[in-house]
Tab-separated table of C-alpha atoms in Angstrom:
chain	number	residue	atom	x	y	z
S	3	MET	CA	-14.472	181.421	-3.079
S	4	THR	CA	-15.025	179.247	-6.137
S	5	HIS	CA	-11.711	180.405	-7.557
S	6	THR	CA	-9.906	179.271	-4.369
S	7	VAL	CA	-11.524	175.835	-4.470
S	8	ASN	CA	-10.561	175.405	-8.123
S	9	ASP	CA	-6.977	176.445	-7.391
S	10	ASP	CA	-6.806	173.958	-4.513
S	11	SER	CA	-8.231	171.201	-6.695
S	12	THR	CA	-5.757	172.009	-9.461
S	13	HIS	CA	-2.891	171.940	-6.949
S	14	ARG	CA	-3.949	168.525	-5.630
S	15	SER	CA	-4.298	167.237	-9.182
S	16	GLY	CA	-0.867	168.576	-10.124
S	17	THR	CA	0.711	166.996	-7.046
S	18	ALA	CA	-0.917	163.647	-7.822
S	19	VAL	CA	0.380	163.787	-11.398
S	20	LEU	CA	3.879	164.654	-10.158
S	21	ILE	CA	3.915	161.723	-7.723
S	22	ALA	CA	2.585	159.324	-10.352
S	23	THR	CA	5.174	160.576	-12.858
S	24	SER	CA	7.992	160.091	-10.340
S	25	LEU	CA	6.870	156.535	-9.630
S	26	THR	CA	6.546	155.855	-13.358
S	27	LEU	CA	10.112	157.000	-14.009
S	28	PHE	CA	11.392	154.890	-11.130
S	29	SER	CA	9.653	151.781	-12.433
S	30	MET	CA	10.826	152.255	-16.028
S	31	PHE	CA	14.420	152.527	-14.817
S	32	PHE	CA	14.214	149.692	-12.320
S	33	GLY	CA	14.461	146.550	-14.426
S	34	ALA	CA	16.000	143.168	-13.688
S	35	GLY	CA	19.551	144.479	-14.149
S	36	ASN	CA	18.966	147.191	-11.570
S	37	LEU	CA	17.795	144.507	-9.163
S	38	ILE	CA	20.858	142.272	-9.449
S	39	PHE	CA	23.759	144.746	-9.779
S	40	PRO	CA	23.644	146.309	-6.260
S	41	PRO	CA	23.759	143.023	-4.263
S	42	ILE	CA	26.816	141.782	-6.161
S	43	MET	CA	28.443	145.177	-5.701
S	44	GLY	CA	27.750	144.981	-1.951
S	45	ALA	CA	29.148	141.455	-1.781
S	46	SER	CA	32.302	142.249	-3.772
S	47	ALA	CA	33.030	145.561	-2.035
S	48	GLY	CA	33.165	144.005	1.429
S	49	SER	CA	34.480	146.498	3.972
S	50	ASN	CA	34.780	149.124	1.206
S	51	VAL	CA	31.026	149.128	0.628
S	52	THR	CA	30.565	152.836	1.472
S	53	PRO	CA	32.791	154.356	-1.262
S	54	ALA	CA	31.616	151.645	-3.670
S	55	MET	CA	27.992	152.548	-3.009
S	56	ILE	CA	28.712	156.258	-3.511
S	57	GLY	CA	30.241	155.436	-6.887
S	58	PHE	CA	27.284	153.224	-7.791
S	59	LEU	CA	24.842	156.020	-6.965
S	60	ILE	CA	26.771	158.442	-9.176
S	61	GLY	CA	26.759	156.075	-12.156
S	62	GLY	CA	23.339	154.521	-11.616
S	63	VAL	CA	21.321	157.466	-10.270
S	64	ALA	CA	22.962	160.860	-10.843
S	65	LEU	CA	23.756	160.335	-14.537
S	66	PRO	CA	20.245	159.081	-15.493
S	67	VAL	CA	18.632	161.976	-13.590
S	68	ILE	CA	20.843	164.447	-15.469
S	69	SER	CA	19.831	162.769	-18.751
S	70	ILE	CA	16.116	163.160	-17.976
S	71	ILE	CA	16.562	166.815	-17.043
S	72	THR	CA	18.524	167.380	-20.272
S	73	ILE	CA	15.649	165.947	-22.325
S	74	ALA	CA	13.148	168.074	-20.393
S	75	LEU	CA	15.154	171.250	-21.008
S	76	SER	CA	15.589	170.523	-24.701
S	77	GLY	CA	11.968	169.455	-25.195
S	78	SER	CA	13.206	167.037	-27.856
S	79	ASP	CA	14.391	163.468	-28.178
S	80	ILE	CA	17.844	161.922	-28.419
S	81	ARG	CA	18.031	162.482	-32.185
S	82	ASP	CA	17.769	166.248	-31.824
S	83	LEU	CA	20.519	166.221	-29.199
S	84	VAL	CA	22.910	164.025	-31.213
S	85	ASN	CA	22.232	165.928	-34.456
S	86	ARG	CA	24.734	168.515	-33.246
S	87	ALA	CA	27.416	166.033	-34.310
S	88	GLY	CA	25.865	165.824	-37.782
S	89	LYS	CA	22.425	164.850	-39.041
S	90	SER	CA	23.512	161.546	-40.579
S	91	PHE	CA	25.360	160.523	-37.437
S	92	GLY	CA	22.430	161.658	-35.298
S	93	LEU	CA	19.975	159.563	-37.296
S	94	VAL	CA	22.088	156.391	-37.308
S	95	PHE	CA	23.083	156.710	-33.649
S	96	SER	CA	19.504	157.349	-32.495
S	97	VAL	CA	18.054	154.451	-34.492
S	98	LEU	CA	20.706	152.067	-33.150
S	99	VAL	CA	20.095	153.249	-29.582
S	100	TYR	CA	16.345	152.713	-29.777
S	101	LEU	CA	16.701	149.326	-31.471
S	102	SER	CA	19.295	148.131	-28.952
S	103	ILE	CA	17.380	149.229	-25.862
S	104	GLY	CA	14.184	148.124	-27.573
S	105	ALA	CA	13.128	145.157	-29.659
S	106	PHE	CA	16.557	143.737	-30.459
S	107	TYR	CA	18.051	143.481	-26.973
S	108	ALA	CA	16.678	145.042	-23.809
S	109	LEU	CA	12.993	144.488	-24.580
S	110	PRO	CA	13.125	140.733	-25.312
S	111	ARG	CA	15.509	140.419	-22.365
S	112	THR	CA	12.738	141.558	-19.999
S	113	GLY	CA	10.634	138.571	-21.038
S	114	ALA	CA	13.524	136.094	-21.073
S	115	VAL	CA	14.803	137.163	-17.646
S	116	SER	CA	11.298	137.110	-16.164
S	117	PHE	CA	10.789	133.539	-17.331
S	118	SER	CA	14.200	132.153	-16.340
S	119	THR	CA	14.384	133.936	-12.972
S	120	ALA	CA	10.792	134.130	-11.728
S	121	ILE	CA	8.808	131.405	-13.489
S	122	ALA	CA	11.101	128.480	-14.377
S	123	PRO	CA	12.293	127.877	-10.765
S	124	VAL	CA	8.659	127.668	-9.607
S	125	ILE	CA	7.257	125.445	-12.375
S	126	GLY	CA	10.429	123.349	-12.564
S	127	THR	CA	10.953	123.525	-16.331
S	128	LYS	CA	12.547	125.757	-18.943
S	129	SER	CA	10.863	124.103	-21.916
S	130	VAL	CA	10.336	126.038	-25.138
S	131	LEU	CA	6.559	125.608	-24.843
S	132	ALA	CA	6.517	127.065	-21.333
S	133	SER	CA	8.684	129.971	-22.490
S	134	VAL	CA	6.417	130.687	-25.471
S	135	LEU	CA	3.250	130.600	-23.357
S	136	PHE	CA	4.750	132.843	-20.694
S	137	ASN	CA	6.106	135.387	-23.169
S	138	LEU	CA	2.776	135.456	-24.980
S	139	ILE	CA	1.106	136.519	-21.734
S	140	PHE	CA	3.956	138.821	-20.657
S	141	PHE	CA	4.187	140.810	-23.877
S	142	GLY	CA	0.414	140.729	-24.295
S	143	ILE	CA	0.026	142.562	-20.980
S	144	ALA	CA	2.819	145.012	-21.848
S	145	PHE	CA	1.186	145.663	-25.230
S	146	TYR	CA	-2.165	146.367	-23.580
S	147	LEU	CA	-0.634	148.809	-21.088
S	148	CYS	CA	1.092	150.715	-23.919
S	149	TRP	CA	-1.959	150.940	-26.186
S	150	ASN	CA	-2.764	154.475	-25.079
S	151	PRO	CA	0.528	156.252	-24.284
S	152	THR	CA	-1.207	159.003	-22.312
S	153	ASN	CA	-2.351	156.373	-19.779
S	154	ILE	CA	1.113	154.998	-19.070
S	155	ILE	CA	1.587	157.214	-16.017
S	156	ASP	CA	-1.707	155.932	-14.587
S	157	SER	CA	-0.872	152.286	-15.329
S	158	LEU	CA	2.661	152.359	-13.966
S	159	GLY	CA	2.706	155.196	-11.453
S	160	LYS	CA	-0.594	154.423	-9.743
S	161	VAL	CA	-0.744	150.618	-9.936
S	162	LEU	CA	2.383	148.617	-10.758
S	163	THR	CA	5.043	150.794	-9.131
S	164	PRO	CA	3.406	150.922	-5.674
S	165	ILE	CA	3.252	147.108	-5.811
S	166	LEU	CA	6.915	146.919	-6.832
S	167	LEU	CA	8.027	149.341	-4.121
S	168	GLY	CA	5.993	147.523	-1.472
S	169	LEU	CA	7.594	144.186	-2.359
S	170	LEU	CA	11.084	145.735	-2.410
S	171	VAL	CA	10.573	147.325	1.013
S	172	LEU	CA	9.374	143.968	2.372
S	173	LEU	CA	12.402	142.136	0.967
S	174	VAL	CA	14.980	144.684	2.123
S	175	PHE	CA	13.485	145.118	5.606
S	176	LEU	CA	13.168	141.398	6.344
S	177	CYS	CA	16.616	140.588	4.980
S	178	LEU	CA	18.431	143.343	6.859
S	179	ALA	CA	16.505	142.556	10.056
S	180	SER	CA	17.037	138.791	9.889
S	181	LEU	CA	20.325	138.017	8.162
S	182	PRO	CA	23.409	137.740	10.397
S	183	ALA	CA	25.933	140.400	9.482
S	184	SER	CA	28.893	139.015	7.545
S	185	HIS	CA	31.492	141.527	6.394
S	186	ASP	CA	34.056	140.069	3.999
S	187	ALA	CA	37.229	141.665	2.687
S	188	PRO	CA	36.869	143.500	-0.637
S	189	THR	CA	37.780	141.681	-3.837
S	190	GLY	CA	38.946	142.647	-7.327
S	191	GLU	CA	38.802	146.327	-8.229
S	192	TYR	CA	37.031	147.071	-4.946
S	193	VAL	CA	40.296	146.536	-3.047
S	194	HIS	CA	42.188	149.577	-4.340
S	195	ASN	CA	39.597	151.761	-6.102
S	196	PRO	CA	36.115	151.005	-4.753
S	197	LEU	CA	34.647	154.372	-5.808
S	198	ALA	CA	35.557	153.886	-9.473
S	199	ALA	CA	34.514	150.221	-9.410
S	200	GLY	CA	31.129	151.133	-7.961
S	201	LEU	CA	30.680	153.953	-10.466
S	202	LEU	CA	31.359	151.564	-13.355
S	203	GLU	CA	28.885	149.043	-11.939
S	204	GLY	CA	26.213	151.740	-11.692
S	205	TYR	CA	27.022	152.978	-15.189
S	206	MET	CA	26.518	149.461	-16.554
S	207	THR	CA	22.832	149.528	-15.597
S	208	MET	CA	22.588	151.471	-18.915
S	209	ASP	CA	20.030	153.813	-17.361
S	210	SER	CA	21.903	156.880	-18.601
S	211	ILE	CA	21.114	156.017	-22.210
S	212	ALA	CA	17.662	154.620	-21.371
S	213	ALA	CA	16.855	157.973	-19.757
S	214	LEU	CA	17.283	159.671	-23.113
S	215	ALA	CA	14.523	157.413	-24.435
S	216	PHE	CA	12.233	157.566	-21.403
S	217	GLY	CA	12.506	161.331	-20.974
S	218	ILE	CA	10.428	162.264	-24.000
S	219	ILE	CA	7.687	159.808	-22.963
S	220	VAL	CA	7.386	161.522	-19.593
S	221	VAL	CA	7.409	165.004	-21.125
S	222	THR	CA	4.724	163.980	-23.628
S	223	SER	CA	2.577	162.278	-20.994
S	224	LEU	CA	2.769	165.272	-18.660
S	225	GLY	CA	1.554	167.485	-21.461
S	226	HIS	CA	-1.612	165.377	-21.697
S	227	THR	CA	-2.271	164.662	-18.010
S	228	GLY	CA	-2.341	168.024	-16.299
S	229	GLY	CA	1.386	168.611	-16.156
S	230	GLY	CA	1.093	171.934	-17.923
S	231	ILE	CA	3.086	173.188	-20.893
S	232	GLY	CA	6.460	174.787	-21.540
S	233	ALA	CA	8.451	175.735	-18.468
S	234	LYS	CA	5.914	174.057	-16.186
S	235	VAL	CA	6.511	170.679	-17.849
S	236	VAL	CA	10.277	171.196	-17.536
S	237	ARG	CA	9.947	171.904	-13.800
S	238	ARG	CA	7.651	168.956	-13.199
S	239	THR	CA	9.749	166.548	-15.263
S	240	SER	CA	12.932	167.661	-13.505
S	241	THR	CA	11.295	167.335	-10.089
S	242	ALA	CA	9.943	163.910	-11.015
S	243	ALA	CA	13.431	162.847	-12.116
S	244	LEU	CA	14.912	163.947	-8.782
S	245	ILE	CA	12.226	162.096	-6.806
S	246	ALA	CA	12.651	158.968	-8.944
S	247	GLY	CA	16.413	159.218	-8.448
S	248	ALA	CA	15.988	159.458	-4.680
S	249	LEU	CA	13.789	156.342	-4.695
S	250	LEU	CA	16.321	154.493	-6.843
S	251	GLY	CA	19.101	155.513	-4.470
S	252	VAL	CA	17.280	154.247	-1.374
S	253	VAL	CA	16.444	150.933	-3.049
S	254	TYR	CA	20.006	150.499	-4.350
S	255	VAL	CA	21.443	151.087	-0.883
S	256	GLY	CA	19.052	148.524	0.602
S	257	LEU	CA	19.849	145.899	-2.033
S	258	GLY	CA	23.572	146.598	-1.751
S	259	LEU	CA	23.424	146.085	2.008
S	260	ILE	CA	21.719	142.716	1.510
S	261	GLY	CA	24.717	141.630	-0.558
S	262	HIS	CA	27.014	143.092	2.081
S	263	VAL	CA	25.554	141.196	5.064
S	264	ILE	CA	24.437	137.844	3.611
S	265	PRO	CA	26.660	134.949	4.779
S	266	ASN	CA	29.184	133.680	2.218
S	267	ALA	CA	28.365	136.676	0.038
S	268	GLN	CA	31.347	136.267	-2.253
S	269	SER	CA	30.407	132.705	-3.163
S	270	TYR	CA	27.647	134.098	-5.399
S	271	THR	CA	28.352	134.820	-9.056
S	272	ASP	CA	25.178	136.805	-9.771
S	273	GLY	CA	22.770	139.024	-7.888
S	274	ALA	CA	19.674	137.022	-8.820
S	275	SER	CA	20.759	133.885	-6.966
S	276	LEU	CA	21.991	135.991	-4.035
S	277	LEU	CA	18.647	137.752	-3.630
S	278	ALA	CA	16.690	134.537	-4.198
S	279	ASP	CA	18.624	132.828	-1.386
S	280	ALA	CA	18.257	135.877	0.859
S	281	ALA	CA	14.488	135.884	0.299
S	282	ARG	CA	14.225	132.151	0.958
S	283	SER	CA	16.392	132.380	4.099
S	284	THR	CA	14.238	135.106	5.635
S	285	MET	CA	10.751	134.150	4.392
S	286	GLY	CA	10.957	130.452	3.611
S	287	TRP	CA	9.041	129.160	0.579
S	288	PRO	CA	6.980	132.402	0.260
S	289	GLY	CA	10.303	134.115	-0.386
S	290	HIS	CA	10.339	132.476	-3.829
S	291	ILE	CA	6.997	134.088	-4.590
S	292	VAL	CA	8.022	137.525	-3.290
S	293	PHE	CA	11.282	137.521	-5.251
S	294	GLY	CA	9.522	136.233	-8.365
S	295	LEU	CA	6.893	138.977	-8.155
S	296	ILE	CA	9.610	141.618	-7.782
S	297	VAL	CA	11.353	140.363	-10.933
S	298	LEU	CA	8.088	140.120	-12.881
S	299	THR	CA	6.904	143.582	-11.877
S	300	ALA	CA	10.293	145.204	-12.484
S	301	CYS	CA	10.585	143.633	-15.937
S	302	MET	CA	6.984	144.472	-16.862
S	303	THR	CA	7.304	148.164	-16.015
S	304	THR	CA	10.552	148.385	-17.967
S	305	ALA	CA	9.000	146.559	-20.935
S	306	VAL	CA	6.090	149.008	-21.006
S	307	GLY	CA	8.469	151.961	-20.965
S	308	LEU	CA	10.648	150.508	-23.722
S	309	ILE	CA	7.751	149.628	-26.035
S	310	ALA	CA	6.227	153.078	-25.608
S	311	ALA	CA	9.537	154.931	-26.005
S	312	THR	CA	10.670	153.083	-29.132
S	313	SER	CA	7.229	153.277	-30.756
S	314	GLU	CA	6.982	156.997	-30.006
S	315	PHE	CA	10.439	157.638	-31.477
S	316	PHE	CA	9.855	155.747	-34.719
S	317	ASN	CA	6.417	157.313	-35.116
S	318	ARG	CA	8.118	160.733	-34.945
S	319	LEU	CA	10.773	159.535	-37.380
S	320	LEU	CA	8.227	158.072	-39.848
S	321	PRO	CA	4.848	159.716	-39.121
S	322	SER	CA	3.170	157.757	-41.929
S	323	ILE	CA	3.416	154.654	-39.723
S	324	SER	CA	1.295	155.010	-36.598
S	325	TYR	CA	2.454	154.634	-33.003
S	326	ARG	CA	0.294	151.524	-32.624
S	327	ALA	CA	1.682	149.947	-35.791
S	328	TRP	CA	5.196	150.345	-34.402
S	329	MET	CA	3.936	148.928	-31.096
S	330	ILE	CA	2.654	145.804	-32.810
S	331	LEU	CA	5.911	145.338	-34.732
S	332	PHE	CA	8.243	145.780	-31.760
S	333	THR	CA	6.094	143.651	-29.448
S	334	LEU	CA	6.029	140.792	-31.965
S	335	ILE	CA	9.801	140.947	-32.524
S	336	SER	CA	10.416	140.964	-28.772
S	337	PHE	CA	8.044	138.043	-28.235
S	338	VAL	CA	9.784	135.943	-30.891
S	339	LEU	CA	13.311	136.712	-29.648
S	340	ALA	CA	12.436	136.200	-25.981
S	341	SER	CA	10.769	132.868	-26.754
S	342	ALA	CA	13.586	131.610	-28.990
S	343	GLY	CA	16.383	132.541	-26.597
S	344	LEU	CA	18.775	135.469	-26.522
S	345	SER	CA	22.151	133.817	-27.055
S	346	SER	CA	22.317	134.513	-30.793
S	347	VAL	CA	20.876	138.004	-30.337
S	348	LEU	CA	23.480	138.817	-27.686
S	349	ALA	CA	26.286	137.874	-30.065
S	350	ILE	CA	25.081	140.618	-32.414
S	351	ALA	CA	23.807	143.140	-29.871
S	352	VAL	CA	26.744	143.293	-27.454
S	353	PRO	CA	29.274	144.807	-29.940
S	354	ILE	CA	26.693	147.405	-31.009
S	355	ILE	CA	25.846	148.265	-27.408
S	356	THR	CA	29.548	148.531	-26.574
S	357	PHE	CA	29.919	151.071	-29.405
S	358	LEU	CA	26.855	153.065	-28.301
S	359	TYR	CA	27.524	152.824	-24.580
S	360	PRO	CA	31.298	152.383	-24.076
């Protein structure tokens, strides 16, 4: 009898860990870029939104899920995978990937985008002082959440991600229920080849390469939080990736439909302003708050994942320097770059990213 109770308790615990891991993966993938790409795709695709959305889901969901499963099966990180092309190439490529998706581009971008999109419109200023104060708080919270890497699944999967999903559901439901349908003709590449155009848009979320970084964090965390070892971790990580992918797909479809139905959709040049107007049109002034919280939460969860992933990688690369020492270094660099502005960083980072992620 006792054995049965223990088995049942273990099963419930394993299920809870799996759900939390799935939500964690979703939140690490779903950053500000993932929020703004689908609405613009929906607006540009017009009447060709269905094939465009299928392409977007292939590039923005299927490829990242495959990347996570690949990491789970290999039980290693991106360096071990790329080493097959040569150890020197593998080392240089891996370091450049982690630096570009980490402290020298994507990580400071989470703070900069949070401030410019969620905070500045509310406080009415984009002053350097306001940016510095905000980024100090933003990266301070991210640093705290990363301090113990084995607790990341609890922090993201059980707290921040449910909040993010709840806000996204609220936004999508109210917008689709309230906005008058407006179906424009497709524009640009969406006229003749909407599937390929949507696939490219989904690919440009860069989640396929981010998955190679996030995968090892999830595998490591599962090994310390009841996920089992060996084949069991592979199964759980793969299942978590599929669940996270399904959640991403549902959210992308909802956001894409907002861009598809909002009046004068093709007058917008970016997804952030489109969603901000959609939120304000359906919720009034509180819509600013809801949209701002979505951006803040999405950027925070991504920042936590990026700090943890890059620190874990460089700790494995140079074990003499601790995980927390790398954390401090990358958080400080990101804080400085986010506060100073990203224009000069982008001039350097974009060519490197284009080489790594053509």
